XYZ file of C-alpha atoms in Angstrom:
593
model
C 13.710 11.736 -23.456
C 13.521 15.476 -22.170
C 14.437 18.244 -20.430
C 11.352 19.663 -19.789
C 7.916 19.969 -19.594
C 6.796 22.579 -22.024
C 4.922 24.879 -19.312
C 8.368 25.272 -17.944
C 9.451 27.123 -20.113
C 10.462 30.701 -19.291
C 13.255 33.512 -19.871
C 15.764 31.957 -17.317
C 16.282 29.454 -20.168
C 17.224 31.774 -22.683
C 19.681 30.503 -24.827
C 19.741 26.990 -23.962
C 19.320 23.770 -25.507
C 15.735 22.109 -24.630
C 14.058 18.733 -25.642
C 10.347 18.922 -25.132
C 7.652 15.833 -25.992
C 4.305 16.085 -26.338
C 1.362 16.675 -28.677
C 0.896 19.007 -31.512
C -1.792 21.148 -30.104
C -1.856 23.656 -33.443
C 0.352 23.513 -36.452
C 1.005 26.794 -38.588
C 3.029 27.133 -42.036
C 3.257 31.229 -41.984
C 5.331 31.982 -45.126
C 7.129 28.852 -45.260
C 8.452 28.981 -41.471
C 6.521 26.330 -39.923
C 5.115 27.031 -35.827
C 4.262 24.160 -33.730
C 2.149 24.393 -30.522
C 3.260 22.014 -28.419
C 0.947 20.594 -25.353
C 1.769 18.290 -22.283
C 0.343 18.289 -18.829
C 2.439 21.369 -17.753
C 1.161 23.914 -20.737
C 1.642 24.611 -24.144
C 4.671 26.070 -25.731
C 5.671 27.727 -28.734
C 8.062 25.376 -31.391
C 9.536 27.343 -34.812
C 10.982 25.419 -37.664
C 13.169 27.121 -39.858
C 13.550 25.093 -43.489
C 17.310 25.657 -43.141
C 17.066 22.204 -40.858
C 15.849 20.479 -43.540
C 14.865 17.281 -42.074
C 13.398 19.085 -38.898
C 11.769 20.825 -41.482
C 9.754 18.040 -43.225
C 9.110 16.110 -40.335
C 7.046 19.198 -38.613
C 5.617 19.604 -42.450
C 4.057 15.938 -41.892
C 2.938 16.279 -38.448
C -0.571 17.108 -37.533
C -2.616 18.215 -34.611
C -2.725 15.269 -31.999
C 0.679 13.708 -33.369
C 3.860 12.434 -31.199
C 6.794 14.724 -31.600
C 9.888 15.057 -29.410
C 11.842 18.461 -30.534
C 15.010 19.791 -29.271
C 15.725 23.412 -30.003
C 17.588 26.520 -28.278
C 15.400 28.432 -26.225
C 15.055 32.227 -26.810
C 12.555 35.228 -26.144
C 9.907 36.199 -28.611
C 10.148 38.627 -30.987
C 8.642 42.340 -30.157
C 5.076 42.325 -30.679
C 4.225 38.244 -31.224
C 4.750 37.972 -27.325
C 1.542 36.688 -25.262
C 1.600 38.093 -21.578
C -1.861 36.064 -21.175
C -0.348 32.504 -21.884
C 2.220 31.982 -19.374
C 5.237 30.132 -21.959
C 4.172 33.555 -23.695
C 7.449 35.215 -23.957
C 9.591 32.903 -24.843
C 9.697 30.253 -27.876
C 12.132 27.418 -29.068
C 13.841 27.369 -32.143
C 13.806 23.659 -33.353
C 16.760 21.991 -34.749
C 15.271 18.542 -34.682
C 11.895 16.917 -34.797
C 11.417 13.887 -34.228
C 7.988 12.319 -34.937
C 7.145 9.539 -31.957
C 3.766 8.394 -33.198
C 1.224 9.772 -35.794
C -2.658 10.813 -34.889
C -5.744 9.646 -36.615
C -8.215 12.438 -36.932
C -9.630 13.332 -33.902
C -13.144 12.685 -33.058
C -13.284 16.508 -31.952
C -11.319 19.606 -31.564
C -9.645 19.833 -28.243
C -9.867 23.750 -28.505
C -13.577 23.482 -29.646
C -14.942 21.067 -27.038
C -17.565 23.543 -26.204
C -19.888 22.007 -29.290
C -19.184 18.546 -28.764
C -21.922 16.563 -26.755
C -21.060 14.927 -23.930
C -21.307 11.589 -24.469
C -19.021 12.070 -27.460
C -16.439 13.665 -24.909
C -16.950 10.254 -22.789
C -16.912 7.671 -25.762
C -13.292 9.326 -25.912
C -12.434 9.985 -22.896
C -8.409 9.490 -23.459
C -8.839 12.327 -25.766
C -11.075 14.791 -23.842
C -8.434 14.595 -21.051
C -5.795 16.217 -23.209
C -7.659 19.164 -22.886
C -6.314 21.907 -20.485
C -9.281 22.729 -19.247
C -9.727 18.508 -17.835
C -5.725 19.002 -17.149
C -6.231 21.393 -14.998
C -8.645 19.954 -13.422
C -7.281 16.692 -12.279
C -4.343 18.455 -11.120
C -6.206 20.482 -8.852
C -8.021 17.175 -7.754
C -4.080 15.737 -6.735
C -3.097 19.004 -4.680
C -6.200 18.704 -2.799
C -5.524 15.439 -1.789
C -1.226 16.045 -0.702
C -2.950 18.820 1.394
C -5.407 16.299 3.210
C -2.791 13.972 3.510
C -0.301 16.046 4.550
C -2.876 18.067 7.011
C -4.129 14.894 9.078
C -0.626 13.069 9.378
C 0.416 16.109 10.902
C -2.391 15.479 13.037
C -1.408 11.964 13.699
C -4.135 9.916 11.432
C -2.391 6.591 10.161
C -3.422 6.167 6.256
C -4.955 2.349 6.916
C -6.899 0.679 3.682
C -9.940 -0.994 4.731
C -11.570 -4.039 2.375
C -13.403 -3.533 -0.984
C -15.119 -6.994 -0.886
C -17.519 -7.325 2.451
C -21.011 -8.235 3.247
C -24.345 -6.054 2.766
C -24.753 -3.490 5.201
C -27.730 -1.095 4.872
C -26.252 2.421 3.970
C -29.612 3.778 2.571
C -28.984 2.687 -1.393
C -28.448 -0.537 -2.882
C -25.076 -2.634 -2.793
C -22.811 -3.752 -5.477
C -22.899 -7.811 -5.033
C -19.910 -9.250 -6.252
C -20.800 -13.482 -6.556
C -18.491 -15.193 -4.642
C -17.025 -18.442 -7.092
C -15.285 -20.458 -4.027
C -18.705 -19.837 -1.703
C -21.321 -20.897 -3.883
C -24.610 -19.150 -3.677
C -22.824 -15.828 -1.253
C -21.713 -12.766 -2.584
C -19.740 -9.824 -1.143
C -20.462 -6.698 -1.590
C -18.897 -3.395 -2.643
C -18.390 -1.277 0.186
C -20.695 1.973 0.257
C -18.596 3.394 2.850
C -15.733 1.930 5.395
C -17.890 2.728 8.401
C -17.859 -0.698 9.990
C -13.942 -0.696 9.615
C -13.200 1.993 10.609
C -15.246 1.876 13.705
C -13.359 -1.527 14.425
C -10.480 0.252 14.145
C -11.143 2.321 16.889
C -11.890 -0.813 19.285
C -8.248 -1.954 18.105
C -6.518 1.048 19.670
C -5.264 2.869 16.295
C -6.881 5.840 18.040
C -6.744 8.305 14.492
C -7.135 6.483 11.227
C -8.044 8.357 7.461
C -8.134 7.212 4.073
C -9.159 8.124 0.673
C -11.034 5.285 -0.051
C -13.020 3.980 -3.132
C -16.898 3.733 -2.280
C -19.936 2.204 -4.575
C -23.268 2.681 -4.204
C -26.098 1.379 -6.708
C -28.338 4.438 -7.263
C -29.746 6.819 -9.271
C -27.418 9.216 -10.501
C -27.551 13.076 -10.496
C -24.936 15.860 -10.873
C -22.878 15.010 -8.023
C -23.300 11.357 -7.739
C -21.763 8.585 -9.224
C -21.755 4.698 -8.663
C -17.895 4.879 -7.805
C -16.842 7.833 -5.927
C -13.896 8.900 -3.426
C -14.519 9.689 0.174
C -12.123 11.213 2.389
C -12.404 9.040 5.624
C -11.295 9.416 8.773
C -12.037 8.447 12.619
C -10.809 9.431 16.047
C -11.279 7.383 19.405
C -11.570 9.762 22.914
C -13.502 12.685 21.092
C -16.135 14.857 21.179
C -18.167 16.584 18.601
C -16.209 19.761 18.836
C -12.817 17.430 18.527
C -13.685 16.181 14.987
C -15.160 19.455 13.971
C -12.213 21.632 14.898
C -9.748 18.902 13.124
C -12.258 19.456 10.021
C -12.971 22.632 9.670
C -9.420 23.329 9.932
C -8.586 21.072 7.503
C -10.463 22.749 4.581
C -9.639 26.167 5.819
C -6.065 24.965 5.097
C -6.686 23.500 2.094
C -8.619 26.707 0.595
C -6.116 28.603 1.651
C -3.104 26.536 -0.027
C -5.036 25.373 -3.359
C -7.084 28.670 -4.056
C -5.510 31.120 -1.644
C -8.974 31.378 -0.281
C -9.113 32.648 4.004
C -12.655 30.599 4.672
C -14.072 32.114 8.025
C -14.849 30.717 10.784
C -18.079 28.326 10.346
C -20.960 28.902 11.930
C -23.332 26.398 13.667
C -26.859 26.110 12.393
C -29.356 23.795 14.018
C -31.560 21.567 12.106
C -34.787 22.312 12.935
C -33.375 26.298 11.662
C -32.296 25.140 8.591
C -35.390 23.156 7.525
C -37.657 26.000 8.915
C -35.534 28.923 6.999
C -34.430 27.509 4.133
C -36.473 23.994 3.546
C -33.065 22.191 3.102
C -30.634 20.563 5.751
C -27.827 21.960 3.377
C -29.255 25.611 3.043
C -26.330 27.649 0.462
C -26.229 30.690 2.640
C -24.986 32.779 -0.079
C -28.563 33.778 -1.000
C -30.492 36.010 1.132
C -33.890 34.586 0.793
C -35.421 32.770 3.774
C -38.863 30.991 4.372
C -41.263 32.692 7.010
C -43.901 30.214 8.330
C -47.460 31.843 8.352
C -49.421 29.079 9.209
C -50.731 30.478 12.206
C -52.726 33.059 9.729
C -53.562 30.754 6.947
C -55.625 28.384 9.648
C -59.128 30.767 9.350
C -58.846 31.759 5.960
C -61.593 31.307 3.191
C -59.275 29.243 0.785
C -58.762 25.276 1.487
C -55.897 25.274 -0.515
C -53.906 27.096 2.534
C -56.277 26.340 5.299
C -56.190 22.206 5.107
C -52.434 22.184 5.333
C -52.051 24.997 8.186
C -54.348 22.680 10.328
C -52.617 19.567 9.533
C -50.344 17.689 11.753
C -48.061 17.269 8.862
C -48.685 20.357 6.733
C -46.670 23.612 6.324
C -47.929 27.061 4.789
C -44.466 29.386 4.193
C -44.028 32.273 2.253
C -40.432 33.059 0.096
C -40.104 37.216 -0.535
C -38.343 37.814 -3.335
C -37.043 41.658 -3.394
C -37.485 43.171 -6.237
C -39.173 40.486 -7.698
C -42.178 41.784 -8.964
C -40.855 42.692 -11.900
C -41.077 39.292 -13.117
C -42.808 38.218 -15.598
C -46.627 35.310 -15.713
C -44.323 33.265 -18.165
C -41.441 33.779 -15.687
C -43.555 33.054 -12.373
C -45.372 30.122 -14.480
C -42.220 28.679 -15.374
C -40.994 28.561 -11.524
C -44.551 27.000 -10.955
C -43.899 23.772 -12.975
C -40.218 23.796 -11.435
C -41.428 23.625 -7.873
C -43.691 20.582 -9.209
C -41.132 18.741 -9.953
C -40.682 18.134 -5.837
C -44.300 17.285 -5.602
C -46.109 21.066 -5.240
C -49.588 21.231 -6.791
C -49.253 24.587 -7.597
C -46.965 28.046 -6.635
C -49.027 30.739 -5.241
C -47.637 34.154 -5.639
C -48.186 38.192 -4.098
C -46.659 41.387 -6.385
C -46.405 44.157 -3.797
C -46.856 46.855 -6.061
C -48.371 49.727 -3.786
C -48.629 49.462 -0.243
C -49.735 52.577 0.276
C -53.173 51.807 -1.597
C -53.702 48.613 0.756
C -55.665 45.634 -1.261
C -55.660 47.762 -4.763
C -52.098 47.683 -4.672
C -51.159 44.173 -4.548
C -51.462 41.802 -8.071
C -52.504 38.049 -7.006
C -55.210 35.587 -7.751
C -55.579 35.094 -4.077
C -55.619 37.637 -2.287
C -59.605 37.968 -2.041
C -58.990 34.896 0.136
C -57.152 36.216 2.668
C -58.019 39.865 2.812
C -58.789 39.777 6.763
C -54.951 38.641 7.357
C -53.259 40.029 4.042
C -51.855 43.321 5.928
C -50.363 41.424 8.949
C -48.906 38.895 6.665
C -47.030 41.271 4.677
C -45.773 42.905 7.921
C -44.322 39.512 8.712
C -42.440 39.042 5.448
C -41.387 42.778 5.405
C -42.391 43.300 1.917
C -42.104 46.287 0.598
C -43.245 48.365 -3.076
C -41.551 45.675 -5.702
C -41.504 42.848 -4.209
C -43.053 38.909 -4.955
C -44.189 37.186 -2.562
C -44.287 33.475 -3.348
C -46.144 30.548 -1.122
C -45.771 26.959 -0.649
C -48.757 25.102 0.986
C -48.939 21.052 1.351
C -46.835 18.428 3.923
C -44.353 19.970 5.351
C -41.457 17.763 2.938
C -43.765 19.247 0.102
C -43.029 22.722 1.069
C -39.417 22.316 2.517
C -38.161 20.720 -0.626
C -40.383 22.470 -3.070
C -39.509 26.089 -1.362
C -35.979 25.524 -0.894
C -35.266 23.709 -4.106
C -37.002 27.614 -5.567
C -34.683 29.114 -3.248
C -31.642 28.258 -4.865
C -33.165 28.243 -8.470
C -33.974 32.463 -7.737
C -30.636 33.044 -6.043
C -28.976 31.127 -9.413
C -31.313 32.892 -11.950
C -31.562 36.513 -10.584
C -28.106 36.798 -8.993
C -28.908 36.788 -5.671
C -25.566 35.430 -4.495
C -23.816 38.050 -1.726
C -20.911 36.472 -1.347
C -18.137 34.053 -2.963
C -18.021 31.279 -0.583
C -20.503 30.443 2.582
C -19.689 27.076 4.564
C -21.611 26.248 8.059
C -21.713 23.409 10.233
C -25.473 21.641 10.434
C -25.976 20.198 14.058
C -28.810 18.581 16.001
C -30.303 16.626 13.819
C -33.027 14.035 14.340
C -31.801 10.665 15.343
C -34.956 8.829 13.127
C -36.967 10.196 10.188
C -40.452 8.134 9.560
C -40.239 8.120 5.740
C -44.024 6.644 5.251
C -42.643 2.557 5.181
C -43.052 0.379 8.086
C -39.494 1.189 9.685
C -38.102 4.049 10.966
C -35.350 4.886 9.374
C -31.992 6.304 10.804
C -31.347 9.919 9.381
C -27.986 9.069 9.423
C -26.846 5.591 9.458
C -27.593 3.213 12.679
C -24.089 3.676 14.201
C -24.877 7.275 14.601
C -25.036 7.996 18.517
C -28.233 9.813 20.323
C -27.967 12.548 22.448
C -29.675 10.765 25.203
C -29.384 7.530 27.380
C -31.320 4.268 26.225
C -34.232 4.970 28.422
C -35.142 8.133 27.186
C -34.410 6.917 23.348
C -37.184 4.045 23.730
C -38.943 6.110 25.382
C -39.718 8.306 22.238
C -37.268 7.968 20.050
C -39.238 10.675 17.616
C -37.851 13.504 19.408
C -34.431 12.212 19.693
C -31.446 14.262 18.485
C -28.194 12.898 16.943
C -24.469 13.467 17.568
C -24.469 14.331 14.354
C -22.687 17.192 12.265
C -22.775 17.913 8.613
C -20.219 20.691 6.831
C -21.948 22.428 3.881
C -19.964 24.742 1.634
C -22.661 26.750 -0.563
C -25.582 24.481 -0.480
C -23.400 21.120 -0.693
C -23.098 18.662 1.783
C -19.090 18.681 1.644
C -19.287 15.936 4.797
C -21.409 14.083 7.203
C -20.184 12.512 10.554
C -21.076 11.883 13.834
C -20.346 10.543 17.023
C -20.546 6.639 17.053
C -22.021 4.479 19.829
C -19.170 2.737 21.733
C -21.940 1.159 23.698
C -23.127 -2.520 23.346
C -26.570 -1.577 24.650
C -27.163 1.612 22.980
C -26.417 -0.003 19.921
C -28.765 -2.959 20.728
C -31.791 -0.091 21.187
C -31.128 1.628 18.558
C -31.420 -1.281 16.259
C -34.748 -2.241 18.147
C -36.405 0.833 17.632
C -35.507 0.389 13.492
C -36.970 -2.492 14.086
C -34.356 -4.752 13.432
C -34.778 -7.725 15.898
C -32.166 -9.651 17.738
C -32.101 -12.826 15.367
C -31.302 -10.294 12.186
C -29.269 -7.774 14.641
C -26.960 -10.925 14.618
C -26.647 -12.154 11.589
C -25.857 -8.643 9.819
C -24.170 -6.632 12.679
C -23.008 -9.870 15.119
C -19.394 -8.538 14.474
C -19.782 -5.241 15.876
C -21.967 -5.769 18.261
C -19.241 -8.443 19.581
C -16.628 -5.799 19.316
C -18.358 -3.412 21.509
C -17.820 -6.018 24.172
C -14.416 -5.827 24.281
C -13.347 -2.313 25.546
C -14.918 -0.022 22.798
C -13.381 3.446 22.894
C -15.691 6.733 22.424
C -14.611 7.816 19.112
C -16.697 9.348 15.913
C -15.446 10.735 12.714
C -16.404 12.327 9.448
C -16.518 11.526 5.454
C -15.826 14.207 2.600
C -16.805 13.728 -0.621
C -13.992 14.380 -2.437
C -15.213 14.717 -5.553
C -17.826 17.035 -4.394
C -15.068 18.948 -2.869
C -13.135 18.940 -6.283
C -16.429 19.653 -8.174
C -16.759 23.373 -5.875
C -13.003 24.176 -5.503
C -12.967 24.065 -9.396
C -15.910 25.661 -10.425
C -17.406 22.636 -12.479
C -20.686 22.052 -12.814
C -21.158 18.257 -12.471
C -18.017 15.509 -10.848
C -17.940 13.914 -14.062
C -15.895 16.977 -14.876
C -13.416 16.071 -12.172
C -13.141 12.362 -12.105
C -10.509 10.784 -14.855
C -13.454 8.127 -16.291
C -16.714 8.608 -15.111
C -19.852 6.915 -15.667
C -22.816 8.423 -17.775
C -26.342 8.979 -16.100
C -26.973 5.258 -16.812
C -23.899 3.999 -14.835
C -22.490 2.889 -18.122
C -18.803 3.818 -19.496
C -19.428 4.501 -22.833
C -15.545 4.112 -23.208
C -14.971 0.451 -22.340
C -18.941 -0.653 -23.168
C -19.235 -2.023 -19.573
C -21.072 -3.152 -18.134
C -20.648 -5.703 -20.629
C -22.281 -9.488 -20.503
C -19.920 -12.401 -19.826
C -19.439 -15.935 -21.235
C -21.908 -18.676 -20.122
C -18.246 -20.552 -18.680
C -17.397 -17.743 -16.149
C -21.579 -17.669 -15.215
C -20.752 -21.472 -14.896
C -18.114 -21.397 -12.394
C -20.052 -18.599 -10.431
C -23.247 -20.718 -10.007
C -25.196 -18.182 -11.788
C -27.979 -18.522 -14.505
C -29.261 -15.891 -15.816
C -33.389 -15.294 -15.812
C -33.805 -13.686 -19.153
C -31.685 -16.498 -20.737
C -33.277 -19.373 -19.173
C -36.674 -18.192 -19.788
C -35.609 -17.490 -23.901
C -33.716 -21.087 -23.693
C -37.306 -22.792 -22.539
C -38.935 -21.003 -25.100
C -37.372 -22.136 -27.496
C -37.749 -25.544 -26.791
C-alpha cells in the first residue's frame, strides 16, 4: 500500500512519486492550503493539499488528528524559510495528489503531543494509543536493537538460542510463584517460571555446552520502579568455565552493545568486593558515579557519652558510619529534616548531622545537636572523614542493615538532588559475596539462589558456612544490578550440603530438587552463567525513569492491566473443570443459606 515509511523521506527523493500511510499527527488549513502531519513508526512527515485536487482536497478537509489516511504525492524540498533542520523529514515535504481516508478516529482520550499532563494510568487504560507516541516509538525500537545485538553478539560466540518451559513446578527463587491449576491433574498446579535456572543447568549436563535465551520470567511480588510481575531476562549458560570465562563473554557483550546502540566506549569494569561495597557505600550495587562514601567510626563512638551511638558501636550487629557531604553545609534544617524522614523510610530512628563551619575555631565552629557528646573524639573524627570549612557531616547509627540501607539509600538521594554525579556512565563487577545471609527466620537463606557454588570444599562449608564466599558475580551499571550469575555446583554432594545447611532435609531435597540432584549423577559438566534484566537494561540505555516506559503493556503497581481489566474473575464452569472453589464464594453461598 506504500512506498515508504514517512521518516524516509529525504532530498534523494526529490521529485518522485511517494505513497505514505499512517496517522494524522496535526492537521493545518493555512489560507485554504491544507498541511497534514503525517506519523508512522519511522517519523513524521510533512503532507500539502492544494484545493486544485479537489477530492484530495476534501478528504484531508474531513480528516482529523488520529485518522487513517494513505496519500500519494510528488516529493519535493521545502520552501526557503519553512524548512526544519531539527526534525529530520525537515527539508523536504510531499505535495498530495490523492488522499485516501483508511479509517476515521474517535477523539482521543489525550493529546499524543501533550502526554506530559496526562496521568499515568490514563496513558495505561490506553495503552494502544500512548504507543503512537514518538517518544514510546522510540523507545521500543531501541528495546529491538538491543536485543539483534545480544543475539547477534553470543551466536558469534557459539550460544544456541534453546526455549526452556513456561509451565513447571515451584522452585524457591526468593518471591512467590505464579500457580497455574493443572485441569487434567486434579488438585497440582504448575507454576510460572521465575527464572530458567533449573533448565538451563540441565542443559549443561546434556552437552549443549553454550545455551542463551531471552526468556519470559514471572515472579509474584511487590512491585517498584524496575520490577514487574512479567519481565524479560537475557539468559545464558556455559559448561567448562570459570568466573573470569562468563565475565569476559559479558562484559564484552554490553561494551558492544553500548557501543553499537548509543555509540557509547564503556571502560573496562572494575572488580569490587562485597564486603567493600557494603562497607563504602551500604549497597551491594553502589552507583559509582557519586563521590560520597561511608567511613566507619565505630571504633570512636564505643566510649562516648551518648547511647544513641555507643549501644550500636558495641553491638555484634550494629554499625556507626558517617556520610561527608562537601559543601553541604549550606543546606538548609527543612532540607536536612526532610533527608531525616527519607532515611526512615529504611528503618533509621533518626539522621544525625555535623556543619563544619570553622575548623579553625575547634568546637565553636561546628553547628550540631551532638557534638557536646562526643567532644573528647570530635577532632579525630573529623580528621577521619577529611572534612573541611563547608561541609555536613551526616551519621547513621543502628544494625548494621539499618545503616547500610538507610546510608546508602541517602547516598544516592544527595548525589540525585545536589548533582553529585562525575561522570555519564559507571559499571563494575561485584564479587565475593557471601554464600548465606541469616535474614532473622529460622533458615538460612542463600544470597543467591541454592545452585550458586561456594568457594570452598564441603568440609569447610559445614564447617561454618557463615563465612563462606560465593562464585558469584553481579554487573552493576550506575547503581543497577544489570545481572547476577554465578558459578553452579556440578557436584552431587556439594549440592546435597548446601541444601542441608538451608535446612532443607533429604525427604524435601527429593521431592522438589530429585531431578537435579539425579542429573548431577550422570557426568555433570562445570559450567555457570549469568541473567540480564533486559528491561532494566532498556530502562538505563534509554534514559527512562521506570520499565513500564519500555515494555509494550505493562502492569500498574497493583499487577493489574488497566487495559484488558485482568486479572479478571472466571465462570463457575471453567472453576468446575479445574477443581477449584473459591473461599470467598463458598463462605457468601453458606451465608446465605
Amino acid at each position: 500500500m506504500r512506498s515508504h515509511y514517512c521518516g524516509q523521506l529525504n532530498e534523494t527523493l526529490v521529485d518522485q512519486t511517494v505513497t505514505l500511510c499512517g496517522w494524522v499527527h496535526r492537521r493545518r488549513d493555512h489560507g485554504g492550503v491544507i498541511f497534514l502531519d503525517m506519523r508512522d513508526r519511522d517519523g513524521i512527515a510533512q503532507v500539502v493539499v492544494d484545493p486544485d485536487t479537489a477530492e484530495a482536497f476534501a478528504n484531508a478537509d474531513s480528516a482529523r488528528n488520529e485518522y487513517v489516511l494513505r496519500i500519494t504525492g510528488r516529493a519535493r524540498l521545502r520552501p526557503e524559510g519553512t524548512q526544519n533542520p531539527k526534525m529530520p523529514t525537515g527539508l523536504i515535504e510531499v505535495l498530495a495528489s490523492e488522499v485516501e481516508v483508511l479509517n476515521t478516529a474517535a477523539t482521543p482520550p489525550f493529546q499524543l503531543d501533550e502526554h506530559g499532563k496526562v496521568g499515568e494510568e490514563v496513558r495505561l487504560k490506553h495503552r494502544y494509543i500512548d504507543l503512537r507516541r514518538p517518544e514510546m516509538v522510540e523507545k521500543l525500537r531501541l528495546r529491538s536493537r538491543i536485543t539483534h545485538s545480544v543475539r547477534a553478539f553470543l551466536e558469534g560466540e557459539g550460544f544456541l538460542d534453546i526455549e526452556t518451559p513456561v509451565l513447571t513446578r515451584a522452585t524457591p527463587e526468593g518471591a512467590r510463584d505464579y500457580l497455574v491449576p493443572s485441569r487434567t491433574h486434579p488438585g497440582s498446579f504448575f507454576a510460572l517460571p521465575q527464572s530458567p535456572q533449573l533448565f538451563k543447568q540441565l542443559l549443561m549436563v546434556s552437552g549443549f555446552d553454550r545455551y542463551y535465551q531471552i526468556a519470559k520470567c514471572f515472579r509474584d511480588e511487590d512491585l517498584r520502579a524496575d520490577r514487574q510481575p512479567e519481565f524479560t531476562q537475557i539468559d545464558l549458560e556455559a559448561s567448562f568455565v570459570e568466573e573470569e570465562d562468563i565475565m569476559a563473554i559479558t562484559e564484552a557483550m554490553v561494551r558492544q552493545l553500548f557501543k553499537e546502540v548509543l555509540d557509547v566506549e564503556l571502560p573496562v569494569f572494575p572488580r569490587m568486593g562485597w564486603d567493600e561495597a557494603m562497607s563504602r557505600y551500604g549497597s551491594d550495587k553502589p552507583d559509582l558515579r557519586i563521590p560520597l562514601m561511608l567511613t566507619d567510626v565505630d571504633d570512636l563512638m564505643k566510649q562516648v557519652d551518648f547511647k544513641v551511638f555507643s549501644g550500636p558501636a558495641n553491638a555484634d550487629d550494629g554499625r556507626v558510619a558517617a556520610l561527608k557531604v562537601p559543601n553541604g553545609a549550606g543546606l538548609s534544617r527543612k532540607e536536612i529534616d526532610e533527608y531525616t524522614r527519607f532515611v526512615g523510610i529504611y528503618g533509621a530512628k533518626g539522621l544525625a548531622w555535623i556543619k563544619v563551619n570553622d575548623r579553625s575555631k575547634g568546637l565553636e565552629g561546628l553547628q550540631s545537636p551532638i557534638v557536646k557528646f562526643m567532644e573528647n573524639v570530635v577532632e579525630e573524627l573529623l580528621d577521619r572523614i577529611g572534612a573541611e570549612d563547608g561541609d555536613l557531616v551526616f551519621f547513621g547509627a543502628d544494625k548494621a542493615r539499618v545503616v547500610n540501607e538507610s546510608l546508602g539509600a541517602l547516598r544516592v538521594k544527595l548525589g540525585e538532588d545536589l548533582n553529585l554525579y562525575t561522570r555519564d556512565w559507571a559499571p563494575l563487577w561485584v564479587v565475593d559475596f557471601p554464600m548465606f545471609e541469616d535474614d532473622g527466620s529460622a533458615r538460612m537463606q542463600a544470597l543467591h539462589h541454592p545452585f550458586t557454588a561456594p568457594a570452598c570444599d564441603v568440609e569447610t562449608l559445614k564447617a561454618d558456612p557463615v563465612a563462606a564466599l560465593s562464585r558469584a558475580y553481579d554487573m552493576v551499571l550506575n547503581g543497577t544490578e544489570l545481572g547476577g550469575g554465578s558459578i553452579r555446583i556440578h557436584d552431587r554432594a556439594m549440592q546435597s550440603a548446601v541444601l542441608e545447611v538451608l535446612g532443607i532435609g533429604e525427604a524435601e531435597a527429593r521431592e522438589k530438587f530429585g531431578f537435579l540432584l539425579d542429573a548431577l549423577q550422570y557426568g555433570a559438566p562445570p559450567h555457570g552463567g549469568l541473567a540480564f534484566g533486559l528491561d532494566r537494561l532498556v530502562m538505563l540505555m534509554t534514559g527512562a525513569r521506570s520499565i513500564r516506559e519500555v515494555i509494550a503493556f505493562p502492569k500498574t503497581q497493583s499487577a493489574a492491566c488497566l487495559m484488558t481489566d485482568a486479572p479478571s474473575e472466571v465462570d463457575a464452569q471453567q472453576l468446575k473443570e479445574l477443581n477449584i472453589r473459591l473461599r470467598q464464594k463458598a463462605k457468601a453461598e453458606t451465608a446465605g443459606e
